[in-house]
Amino acid sequence: MTVDDPDNHDAAWHQRSRTTRQLQHLFELDLYLSSVPQLAASTRQLLQSSSSSTNSTANNHHHNNSNNHTVITSSNSGRVINVLQGEMAHCTPSQADVLVSDDATTCHILGLWSHLGLDYSSRSAQHRDQMQQQQNGGDGNKLATVAHIDSPDYEDCIRDAVDLHYRYHSSQLSSSSSSSSKQQQHQTRLNGDDSTIILPVIKLSIHLMGGYNDNDGTSHEITQGVLRALSNISDGYINRQQHHHHQPRLQMILQTCAVSSSNDNGSGCPIGRGLALDVSSGKVYLTEVGEDVESSSSSSSLLLDNSTTVVTTSTSAKGPDCLLRQARLWASFIFNNGDNDSNDDDNKRRLQIIHHPNDEYLYISPFYFASHPFPHRMLALNDALLLQYTSSSPEVEKDNFVRCVRETFRYMNGTSCFHVFKKKKMMNEDDDDDEKDYGLDDWWDDEDYSPRRYRRVGLNGWAAVA
C-alpha cells in the first residue's frame, strides 16, 4: 500500500503549470516572429544559408544539422575575435574583421552592429540621394558587439552594451559638431525653398540566435530574458528622446531572431550553434570556430615597443588562453565567485568584456580558482556520466564537449589564480610576496590583481604581455 504525499502533488502541479505557461509563451513568440515578414525572411536566410565549406568539425549525431556552418580558422577569415560563453566583445573595423561565438545550444548569441547616419525629410530626390551617400559613412563610423549569453538575467550587461554604442557615436558627433552645422546650412541654401530637416540617428542592428525546444525550457527562458531586456532598453531610449530632442536618436532594429522553434530542426536540436558578425558590413552568418593546432613559443620573448615585452605567443582562431577563460564558468559555480565581494552590484552575474573599442588589448579579468574536490570527482566519471553532470543539453552536445570539460578541470587542478594573475603592487608590500605559495584559504580580491592582456600579432597570433 502507498500513501500519496501532498508535497509531491503540489510540486507536480506547479511543474505542469510552468510547462503550460512556457508552451503558451512559446506559441505566442513563434506566432509573432512568423508574422513579421522581414524578420522571418532574414531568419530563414541565416539558417538555410549553405557554406561552401563542408569540413565542419561538428559531430555526426543524427539530430545535428551543422554542415551549413562556415568553419573559421586562423587563416581563412581575417582578424578574428572569438567570444566564449559568458563573454562579450566590442570592436571596430580597424581592430578586427569578424566577431564570432559558437558552441551554443541553450545559450544565445547576441550581435549588435551600429553606424551613425542622418534622419532627414526633403522633397528633393537629388538631395535625398546626396544625404544617403553621406549616411553610409566609412569604417570609422561602425561598431560591433557579440555576446554569448547563458542566462536570462543579463539585462544590465545588454543595456551597458547598447549605451556603449550610443556613447561611441555621440562622441563622434560631438567632435564634428561645428563642421556638421556648416554642412547643414550649406545644404539648406542649395535647396532654396525646399526645407530640409537633418537629424543625427544612430542605427543599431540586432541579431539574436540560439536555443531550441529543449525539454526543461531553459532556451525559452533565455529568449524571454534577452527580448525583454531589449524591449526595456528601447522603451527607455524612446522616453529619453521625447524629452531631449537635441540629442541624437537611437534606432534599434531587430533584424534576425533565430530562436525558439525557428532554431529547432524538428527533432529537438538547434540548427544554428555559432554566429559570426562581419565588423565592416554588419552581415551575420552561421559559423563554427575550427580547432587550429595552437602554436606557442613561451621560451622566447619579443619587444613590441619600448615598454612591453611578450612572455608568450599563440596562434588560434579561438583566441588566447581558452582553458583559463573556460575555467571562469566552472569557478563561478564551484567557488561562487563574486558573491562575497561587497563591491558587487547586488551579486549579479556579469558578462566578461574581453575587448573594447579603441583598445589594442584583449583582456581576461582576474577571478578566483584553485584545485578543488569537485573537478577531481568529475574527472573520475566516465564520459557518459560526465556529460550528464556538466551539460544543460547533454543530448545535443558536440563530440568534443567532454574532452574540453576534462581539459578545463585538469587545468584548474594544475594551477591557481595566484599563479596566473599578477598581483598589483601595494604600498609597503614586499616583492617576495609574488613567490608566496598560496593555498585555498588565502584571501582573494579581484581588485588586488591585474587582468591578463594580449596583443594581436599578425593575423590571429596573440601575445601575452607583461
Short mmCIF file of C-alpha atoms in Angstrom, two decimals, residues 295 297 300-304 308-316 319-321 360-363 452-458 460-466:
data_model
loop_
_atom_site.label_atom_id
_atom_site.label_comp_id
_atom_site.label_asym_id
_atom_site.label_seq_id
_atom_site.Cartn_x
_atom_site.Cartn_y
_atom_site.Cartn_z
CA SER A 295 51.26 27.10 -31.67
CA SER A 297 56.58 29.98 -28.09
CA SER A 300 61.31 33.36 -26.45
CA SER A 301 60.36 36.96 -25.83
CA LEU A 302 59.78 39.80 -28.25
CA LEU A 303 59.96 43.54 -27.63
CA LEU A 304 56.80 45.04 -29.14
CA THR A 308 56.09 45.98 -23.29
CA THR A 309 57.65 42.55 -23.54
CA VAL A 310 55.90 39.47 -24.85
CA VAL A 311 56.11 36.50 -22.50
CA THR A 312 54.05 34.00 -24.53
CA THR A 313 52.62 33.89 -28.02
CA SER A 314 49.92 31.69 -29.56
CA THR A 315 48.04 31.42 -32.84
CA SER A 316 44.45 30.22 -32.96
CA GLY A 319 41.88 33.22 -29.22
CA PRO A 320 44.33 33.13 -26.33
CA ASP A 321 44.16 31.05 -23.14
CA GLU A 360 44.63 47.26 -28.67
CA TYR A 361 44.43 44.56 -26.00
CA LEU A 362 42.25 41.53 -25.34
CA TYR A 363 41.66 41.12 -21.59
CA ARG A 452 45.91 39.33 -18.29
CA ARG A 453 46.49 41.27 -21.50
CA TYR A 454 47.07 40.04 -25.02
CA ARG A 455 48.06 41.94 -28.13
CA ARG A 456 47.37 40.73 -31.64
CA VAL A 457 50.48 39.65 -33.54
CA GLY A 458 49.99 39.21 -37.27
CA ASN A 460 45.48 35.77 -35.47
CA GLY A 461 48.50 35.47 -33.23
CA TRP A 462 48.10 36.63 -29.66
CA ALA A 463 50.92 37.76 -27.41
CA ALA A 464 50.52 37.75 -23.64
CA VAL A 465 52.25 40.88 -22.44
CA ALA A 466 53.82 41.65 -19.10
#
